[in-house]
Coordinates of C-alpha atoms and ligand atoms in Angstrom, one line a residue:
M153 CA 121.4 7.4 -14.2
H154 CA 121.4 5.3 -11.2
D155 CA 122.3 2.3 -12.9
A156 CA 125.7 2.4 -12.4
I157 CA 127.5 0.5 -10.4
P158 CA 130.7 1.9 -8.6
G159 CA 133.7 -0.5 -8.0
A160 CA 134.6 -1.6 -4.9
Q161 CA 137.4 0.8 -3.7
G162 CA 138.6 -0.6 -0.3
Q163 CA 139.8 -3.9 -1.1
A164 CA 140.2 -6.1 -4.4
T165 CA 138.8 -9.1 -2.8
I166 CA 136.1 -9.1 0.1
A167 CA 136.2 -12.5 2.2
G168 CA 138.3 -13.5 -0.6
R169 CA 136.0 -12.9 -3.4
G170 CA 135.9 -10.6 -5.9
V171 CA 133.2 -8.2 -6.0
E172 CA 131.3 -9.6 -9.7
D173 CA 131.2 -13.0 -7.5
W174 CA 129.4 -11.3 -4.7
L175 CA 127.1 -9.7 -6.8
R176 CA 125.7 -12.9 -8.8
S177 CA 125.5 -14.6 -5.2
H178 CA 123.9 -11.6 -3.3
P179 CA 122.2 -9.4 -6.1
L180 CA 120.6 -6.9 -3.6
L181 CA 124.1 -5.5 -3.2
R182 CA 123.4 -4.1 -6.6
E183 CA 121.0 -2.2 -5.3
L184 CA 123.4 -1.5 -2.0
M185 CA 126.2 0.0 -4.3
A186 CA 123.9 2.3 -6.7
L187 CA 123.0 4.1 -3.3
R188 CA 119.2 2.7 -3.9
E189 CA 116.6 2.7 -1.4
T190 CA 115.9 -1.1 -0.6
T191 CA 114.0 -3.4 1.8
W192 CA 115.3 -6.7 2.7
F193 CA 112.8 -9.3 4.7
N194 CA 115.0 -11.5 6.7
P195 CA 115.2 -15.3 5.5
A196 CA 116.5 -16.8 8.5
L197 CA 113.9 -15.1 11.1
Q198 CA 112.8 -17.5 13.3
P199 CA 110.0 -17.9 15.8
A200 CA 111.0 -15.4 19.1
T201 CA 111.5 -18.7 21.5
S202 CA 114.3 -20.2 19.0
A203 CA 115.8 -17.0 17.9
L204 CA 116.5 -15.8 21.8
A205 CA 117.5 -19.4 23.1
G206 CA 120.5 -19.0 20.3
C207 CA 121.4 -15.4 22.2
A208 CA 124.0 -15.4 24.7
L209 CA 122.3 -12.9 26.9
G210 CA 118.7 -13.4 28.3
E211 CA 116.0 -12.4 30.4
A212 CA 118.2 -12.6 33.8
D213 CA 120.8 -10.3 32.3
V214 CA 118.0 -7.5 31.2
D215 CA 116.6 -8.1 34.6
E216 CA 120.3 -7.1 36.0
A217 CA 120.2 -4.1 34.0
A218 CA 116.8 -3.1 34.8
R219 CA 117.8 -3.5 39.0
R220 CA 121.1 -1.4 38.4
L221 CA 119.1 1.2 36.5
Q222 CA 116.7 1.1 39.7
R223 CA 119.5 1.4 42.3
F224 CA 120.9 4.1 40.7
A225 CA 117.8 6.5 40.3
P226 CA 118.5 8.3 43.6
W227 CA 121.5 9.5 42.7
V228 CA 120.6 10.6 39.2
A229 CA 117.4 12.1 40.7
R230 CA 119.5 13.7 42.7
V231 CA 122.5 14.7 40.2
F232 CA 119.5 15.3 37.3
P233 CA 116.7 17.1 39.0
E234 CA 114.8 16.5 35.5
T235 CA 114.2 13.3 36.0
A236 CA 112.8 13.5 39.5
P237 CA 109.5 13.5 38.2
R238 CA 110.0 9.9 37.6
Q239 CA 112.1 8.7 40.7
G240 CA 115.4 9.2 38.5
L241 CA 114.1 6.7 36.3
I242 CA 115.7 7.5 32.8
E243 CA 112.5 7.2 30.0
S244 CA 110.5 9.0 27.6
P245 CA 106.9 9.6 26.6
L246 CA 104.7 7.6 24.4
R247 CA 102.8 9.4 21.5
R248 CA 99.7 8.5 19.3
L249 CA 100.5 10.6 15.7
P250 CA 97.5 10.4 13.9
A251 CA 98.3 13.5 11.7
M252 CA 101.8 12.4 10.7
R253 CA 99.7 9.0 9.9
E254 CA 97.3 11.0 7.7
A255 CA 100.6 12.8 6.2
L256 CA 102.4 9.6 5.4
R257 CA 99.2 7.8 4.0
Q258 CA 99.1 10.7 1.7
R259 CA 102.5 11.0 0.5
H260 CA 103.0 7.2 0.5
G261 CA 99.7 5.8 -0.9
A262 CA 98.3 3.8 2.0
P263 CA 101.0 2.4 3.8
H264 CA 99.0 1.3 6.8
H265 CA 96.0 1.7 8.4
G266 CA 96.8 0.9 11.8
D267 CA 97.6 3.6 14.4
L268 CA 101.0 5.0 14.4
W269 CA 103.0 5.8 17.7
V270 CA 106.1 7.2 18.0
K271 CA 108.3 6.5 21.0
L272 CA 110.1 9.9 21.9
D273 CA 113.9 8.9 23.1
S274 CA 114.6 11.9 21.6
H275 CA 113.6 13.7 24.5
L276 CA 114.9 11.3 26.8
P277 CA 116.1 13.4 30.1
I278 CA 119.8 14.2 30.7
S279 CA 121.1 13.7 26.5
G280 CA 118.4 13.8 24.6
S281 CA 118.9 10.2 22.8
I282 CA 118.6 6.8 22.6
K283 CA 122.3 7.1 23.8
A284 CA 120.8 7.8 27.2
R285 CA 119.7 4.5 27.8
G286 CA 122.8 1.9 26.8
G287 CA 125.6 4.9 27.3
I288 CA 124.6 6.0 30.6
H289 CA 123.9 2.3 31.8
E290 CA 127.3 1.2 30.9
V291 CA 129.1 4.3 32.7
L292 CA 126.7 3.5 35.8
Q293 CA 127.6 -0.4 35.8
Q294 CA 131.7 1.0 35.8
A295 CA 130.9 3.2 38.6
E296 CA 129.3 1.0 40.9
S297 CA 131.9 -2.1 40.3
L298 CA 134.6 0.7 41.0
A299 CA 132.4 2.0 44.2
L300 CA 131.8 -1.8 45.5
A301 CA 135.3 -2.8 45.0
A302 CA 136.6 0.1 46.8
G303 CA 134.4 -0.9 49.8
L304 CA 132.5 2.7 49.3
L305 CA 129.4 1.1 48.6
R306 CA 126.9 -1.8 49.5
P307 CA 124.2 -2.9 46.9
D308 CA 121.7 -2.3 49.8
D309 CA 123.1 1.7 50.4
D310 CA 121.1 4.5 49.1
Y311 CA 123.1 4.9 45.9
A312 CA 122.3 8.7 46.2
R313 CA 125.9 9.2 48.4
L314 CA 127.6 8.7 45.1
A315 CA 127.5 11.9 44.8
D316 CA 129.4 12.8 48.0
A317 CA 133.1 13.5 48.2
P318 CA 134.9 10.4 48.8
A319 CA 133.1 8.5 45.7
R320 CA 133.8 11.6 43.6
E321 CA 137.6 11.4 44.5
L322 CA 137.7 7.7 43.6
F323 CA 136.1 8.4 40.4
A324 CA 138.4 11.2 39.3
A325 CA 140.9 8.8 39.8
H326 CA 139.2 7.0 36.8
R327 CA 139.2 7.5 33.1
I328 CA 136.1 7.0 30.7
A329 CA 137.1 7.0 27.1
V330 CA 134.9 6.3 24.1
A331 CA 134.7 7.3 19.7
S332 CA 131.2 8.6 18.9
T333 CA 129.5 10.0 16.2
G334 CA 128.3 12.5 18.5
N335 CA 125.2 11.3 20.7
L336 CA 127.3 8.2 22.5
G337 CA 129.4 10.9 23.2
L338 CA 127.1 13.4 24.9
S339 CA 125.6 10.7 26.8
I340 CA 128.7 9.4 28.1
G341 CA 130.7 12.5 28.7
I342 CA 127.4 14.1 30.6
V343 CA 127.4 11.4 32.9
G344 CA 130.9 10.1 33.5
A345 CA 131.5 13.9 34.2
A346 CA 128.9 14.5 36.3
L347 CA 130.2 11.3 38.5
G348 CA 133.3 12.8 38.0
F349 CA 135.4 10.8 36.1
Q350 CA 138.0 12.0 33.6
V351 CA 136.3 11.1 30.2
S352 CA 137.7 11.7 26.6
V353 CA 135.1 11.5 23.8
H354 CA 136.7 10.6 20.1
M355 CA 134.6 12.5 17.7
S356 CA 134.5 11.0 14.1
A357 CA 134.3 13.8 11.4
D358 CA 130.5 13.3 11.5
A359 CA 130.1 14.9 14.6
R360 CA 127.8 18.1 14.9
E361 CA 129.8 20.7 16.4
W362 CA 127.2 22.0 19.2
K363 CA 127.7 18.3 20.7
K364 CA 131.3 18.6 20.9
R365 CA 131.1 22.3 22.1
L366 CA 128.0 21.0 25.0
L367 CA 130.7 18.6 26.1
R368 CA 133.7 21.1 26.5
E369 CA 131.7 23.2 28.6
R370 CA 131.3 20.2 31.2
G371 CA 134.7 19.6 31.6
V372 CA 135.2 16.7 28.9
R373 CA 138.6 16.1 26.6
V374 CA 136.8 16.0 23.2
V375 CA 139.4 14.6 21.0
E376 CA 138.7 15.2 16.8
H377 CA 139.6 12.6 14.2
A378 CA 139.5 13.4 10.9
G379 CA 138.7 10.3 9.6
D380 CA 134.8 8.2 10.3
Y381 CA 133.5 6.3 13.5
G382 CA 135.7 3.3 12.7
A383 CA 138.9 5.5 12.8
A384 CA 137.6 6.9 15.8
V385 CA 137.0 3.7 17.6
R386 CA 140.3 2.5 16.4
E387 CA 141.9 5.6 18.2
G388 CA 139.8 5.2 21.0
R389 CA 140.5 1.9 21.9
D390 CA 144.1 2.2 21.6
E391 CA 144.4 5.4 24.0
A392 CA 142.4 3.2 26.9
A393 CA 144.6 0.2 26.2
A394 CA 147.4 2.2 27.2
D395 CA 145.8 2.9 30.6
P396 CA 144.6 0.2 32.7
R397 CA 142.9 3.2 34.8
C398 CA 141.0 3.6 31.7
H399 CA 137.6 2.1 30.7
F400 CA 136.7 2.0 27.0
V401 CA 133.0 1.9 26.0
D402 CA 133.3 -0.2 22.8
D403 CA 130.3 0.4 21.1
E404 CA 131.2 -2.0 18.6
N405 CA 131.3 -4.8 20.8
S406 CA 129.7 -3.5 24.3
R407 CA 127.1 -6.0 26.4
Q408 CA 126.9 -3.6 28.9
L409 CA 125.1 -1.0 26.0
F410 CA 123.1 -3.9 24.5
L411 CA 121.4 -4.1 28.1
G412 CA 120.8 -0.9 29.1
Y413 CA 118.5 -0.1 25.5
A414 CA 116.9 -3.6 26.0
V415 CA 115.4 -2.5 29.1
A416 CA 113.5 0.1 27.2
A417 CA 111.4 -3.2 25.7
R418 CA 109.7 -3.7 29.2
R419 CA 109.1 -0.3 30.2
L420 CA 107.3 0.2 26.6
R421 CA 105.1 -2.8 27.4
D422 CA 104.3 -1.0 30.6
Q423 CA 103.5 2.1 28.8
L424 CA 101.0 0.2 25.6
D425 CA 99.6 -1.5 28.4
E426 CA 98.5 1.9 30.4
A427 CA 97.3 3.3 26.9
G428 CA 95.3 0.5 26.3
V429 CA 97.2 -0.5 22.9
R430 CA 97.0 -4.7 23.1
V431 CA 99.9 -6.8 21.4
D432 CA 99.5 -10.1 21.1
A433 CA 98.7 -12.6 18.1
E434 CA 95.5 -10.5 16.4
H435 CA 97.1 -7.6 17.1
P436 CA 100.7 -7.2 16.3
L437 CA 103.3 -4.5 16.8
W438 CA 105.9 -3.3 14.2
V439 CA 108.7 -1.5 15.6
H440 CA 110.9 0.3 13.2
L441 CA 114.7 1.3 14.6
P442 CA 117.0 3.6 13.1
C443 CA 120.2 1.6 12.9
G444 CA 124.2 2.9 13.2
V445 CA 126.4 0.3 14.8
G446 CA 123.5 -1.9 15.9
G447 CA 123.7 -1.6 19.9
A448 CA 120.6 0.4 20.4
P449 CA 118.3 -1.2 17.8
G450 CA 119.7 -5.0 18.6
G451 CA 119.5 -4.3 22.3
V452 CA 115.5 -3.0 21.8
A453 CA 114.4 -5.7 19.6
F454 CA 116.2 -8.3 21.7
G455 CA 114.4 -6.8 24.5
L456 CA 111.0 -6.3 22.4
K457 CA 111.3 -10.1 21.9
L458 CA 111.8 -11.1 25.3
A459 CA 108.6 -9.2 26.1
F460 CA 106.1 -9.8 23.0
G461 CA 107.6 -12.5 21.7
D462 CA 105.9 -13.2 18.2
A463 CA 103.7 -10.5 18.4
V464 CA 106.0 -8.1 17.8
H465 CA 108.0 -7.5 14.7
C466 CA 111.3 -5.4 14.3
L467 CA 112.4 -3.6 10.9
F468 CA 116.0 -1.8 11.3
A469 CA 116.7 1.4 9.1
E470 CA 120.0 2.6 7.5
P471 CA 121.1 5.6 5.6
T472 CA 121.6 4.1 2.0
H473 CA 125.0 5.2 2.1
S474 CA 125.7 3.4 5.2
P475 CA 123.8 0.1 5.3
C476 CA 126.4 -1.6 7.5
M477 CA 123.9 -3.6 9.1
L478 CA 121.6 -5.0 6.2
L479 CA 125.1 -5.3 4.4
G480 CA 126.3 -7.7 7.2
V481 CA 123.8 -9.6 7.9
Y482 CA 122.7 -10.2 4.1
T483 CA 126.4 -11.7 3.1
G484 CA 126.8 -13.2 6.7
L485 CA 130.2 -11.6 7.0
H486 CA 129.0 -9.2 10.0
D487 CA 132.0 -6.8 11.5
A488 CA 134.1 -8.8 8.5
V489 CA 132.8 -6.4 6.1
S490 CA 132.8 -2.4 5.9
V491 CA 130.3 -0.5 3.2
Q492 CA 133.6 1.1 1.9
D493 CA 134.6 -2.5 1.0
F494 CA 131.5 -2.0 -1.6
G495 CA 132.2 1.0 -2.4
I496 CA 129.5 3.0 -0.1
D497 CA 130.8 6.1 1.2
N498 CA 129.3 5.9 4.4
R499 CA 128.5 10.2 4.2
T500 CA 124.8 11.3 4.9
I501 CA 123.0 13.8 6.8
A502 CA 121.9 11.0 9.9
D503 CA 125.1 11.4 12.0
G504 CA 124.0 9.0 14.1
L505 CA 124.0 6.6 11.4
A506 CA 127.0 7.5 9.8
V507 CA 128.6 4.0 10.6
G508 CA 130.5 1.9 8.4
R509 CA 130.9 -1.4 10.0
A510 CA 128.1 -2.8 12.1
S511 CA 129.1 -4.2 15.3
A512 CA 130.6 -7.5 16.3
L513 CA 128.2 -8.5 18.9
V514 CA 124.9 -7.9 17.7
G515 CA 124.6 -8.6 14.0
R516 CA 125.0 -12.1 15.5
T517 CA 122.8 -12.0 18.3
V518 CA 119.5 -10.5 16.6
Q519 CA 119.9 -11.7 12.9
H520 CA 117.5 -14.5 13.6
L521 CA 114.6 -12.2 15.3
V522 CA 115.0 -9.2 13.3
D523 CA 112.4 -9.3 10.8
G524 CA 114.1 -6.9 7.9
Y525 CA 116.2 -4.0 6.9
C526 CA 115.5 -1.1 4.7
T527 CA 117.9 1.7 3.6
V528 CA 116.6 5.4 3.6
D529 CA 117.7 8.5 1.3
D530 CA 118.7 11.6 2.6
A531 CA 116.8 13.4 0.9
E532 CA 113.6 11.0 2.4
L533 CA 114.9 11.8 5.8
L534 CA 115.0 15.5 5.5
G535 CA 111.3 15.6 3.7
L536 CA 110.0 13.2 6.8
L537 CA 111.6 15.5 9.2
A538 CA 109.5 18.4 8.1
L539 CA 106.8 16.8 7.3
L540 CA 106.7 15.5 11.3
D541 CA 107.2 18.9 11.8
R542 CA 103.9 20.5 10.3
S543 CA 101.6 17.5 11.4
E544 CA 102.3 17.0 15.2
G545 CA 104.8 20.1 15.4
L546 CA 107.3 17.3 16.4
R547 CA 111.1 18.1 15.6
L548 CA 113.5 15.4 15.5
E549 CA 116.9 14.5 14.3
P550 CA 117.5 13.3 10.4
S551 CA 119.0 10.2 11.9
A552 CA 115.4 9.5 14.2
L553 CA 113.2 9.6 11.4
A554 CA 114.5 6.6 9.4
G555 CA 112.2 4.3 11.7
F556 CA 109.5 7.0 10.0
A557 CA 110.7 5.6 6.5
A558 CA 110.9 1.9 7.4
C559 CA 106.9 2.4 8.1
T560 CA 106.3 2.7 4.7
R561 CA 107.8 -0.6 3.8
V562 CA 106.0 -3.5 5.6
P563 CA 104.5 -6.2 3.7
E564 CA 100.7 -5.8 2.6
S565 CA 100.4 -8.1 5.6
A566 CA 101.3 -5.7 8.7
R567 CA 99.4 -2.4 7.3
A568 CA 96.5 -3.1 10.0
A569 CA 98.8 -3.7 12.6
T570 CA 99.8 -1.0 15.0
H571 CA 103.1 0.9 14.4
L572 CA 105.5 2.4 16.4
A573 CA 108.6 4.4 15.0
W574 CA 111.4 4.7 17.5
A575 CA 112.6 8.4 17.5
T576 CA 116.2 8.1 18.8
G577 CA 117.2 11.7 19.0
G578 CA 117.1 15.3 18.3
G579 CA 115.6 17.1 21.8
M580 CA 118.5 19.1 22.3
V581 CA 119.3 20.2 18.6
P582 CA 119.9 23.9 19.2
E583 CA 117.3 25.6 17.2
A584 CA 119.8 27.3 14.2
E585 CA 120.4 24.1 13.6
M586 CA 117.1 22.6 13.8
R587 CA 116.1 25.7 11.2
A588 CA 119.1 24.6 8.7
Y589 CA 117.4 21.0 8.4
L590 CA 114.1 22.4 7.5
D591 CA 115.2 25.0 5.0
A592 CA 117.5 22.0 3.6
A593 CA 114.1 19.6 3.2
N594 CA 112.4 22.7 1.9
Q595 CA 115.0 23.1 -1.1
P596 CA 113.9 21.2 -4.3
R597 CA 115.5 17.7 -4.7
P598 CA 115.1 14.3 -7.1
R599 CA 112.9 12.0 -5.8
P600 CA 115.1 9.2 -3.6
A601 CA 115.9 6.3 -5.9
R602 CA 113.7 2.8 -4.8
A603 CA 115.1 -0.4 -5.8
R604 CA 112.1 -2.6 -7.8
Ligands
LIG811 C1 123.1 6.0 17.9 C2 122.2 6.6 17.2 C3 121.3 5.5 16.7 C4 121.5 4.1 16.2 O1 122.2 3.4 17.6 P1 123.6 2.3 17.1 O2 124.2 1.9 18.1 O3 124.2 2.9 16.6 O4 122.6 1.5 16.2 C5 120.2 6.0 16.2 N1 119.5 7.5 16.3 C6 120.7 8.1 16.6 C7 120.3 9.7 17.1 C8 121.5 8.0 17.5 O5 122.3 9.0 17.6

């Protein structure tokens, strides 16, 4: 049933070779094209020190991002009072999930016997998704550089003054544009508008209605596109290029986004310390990250390798309909290939992961430090959504369940390790929308096809 290989629809050849030729040299493509759940461990994985030495970015860059977030903390605390308990640092809780661990064990046999933890970026303040890390960092960096250049701010000032009229007038004369499947637009729109910028968010067809409504309520210009994420990016980029006072947040190629995500890892290290969880050669940590364009999981994985070296292992998880990072790394084509080139439609319930082409920056930066990649069927994401709700009373958006699916794909040798699923979003999903996800999860469905 699942053995039919759809023909490549995008182009006759891909990087100069026909599909049949690609299938001969890269047999896993057959699984991807048939939309079967797949797990691929990276043969080019390197020890952390050499993988990191090959990256253009390093510890000093993450330090700089961490210090910037610290400088802005007084402004954040003033404008977003919900961050006051952490003095304006935008951070999420870490939680152990004994009931979900047991539920997964029953559902999948014995996937692992180490502890299962979740990093609740779904409940990050301000925008309720992992985009509150990278997206907000890039907007703050832009605001800082404008205010410094205008002489309205010195690096040792109290940044809370950026909420006052002179800075707001400066920002009001500048624009920020971004393209998004939803959550990045939400983060950038909310923070950009709070600073006083004029913000345009180019939303792909996948974006949920409530996210557009919320942004419009805050004075953000929302441009709706009929096409997918890649099409929204192209139009957003064109709009910004025409205006020298417009900064385009380029999710396909942004260093500031990447570094904002990377800061998460050192904070996680402190949280694990506090919780008494050891991470070292004898106590490895497996981190399972939902992946769209790759910026968020790539930045976090990069930070994790800096923080934990070879004691940490990262697995990226994508929808079977949008496996752009796996496709890019596996073929070595990175952003020169899209899932559509191989006849894969990029249509998934996991709107946060509905990306057909991976980031140009990320795939190359992290290709030697990510242990593996897997794909997850939409029905499985919904099933896990309901399972997490039943077992732990925790509600996430479908994209955010991909990490839990990855937990069940680890090699035998990793079963006793500590596992951490990165819950990337869902904290702001309206009740009725969540109800619809849970109802859909309870519809009888065929079991997802799994490779091997
Ligand atoms: C954006 C997003 C991701 C993945 O981040 P990328 O940078 O696109 O790889 C995962 N989950 C959710 C909920 C997201 O919004």
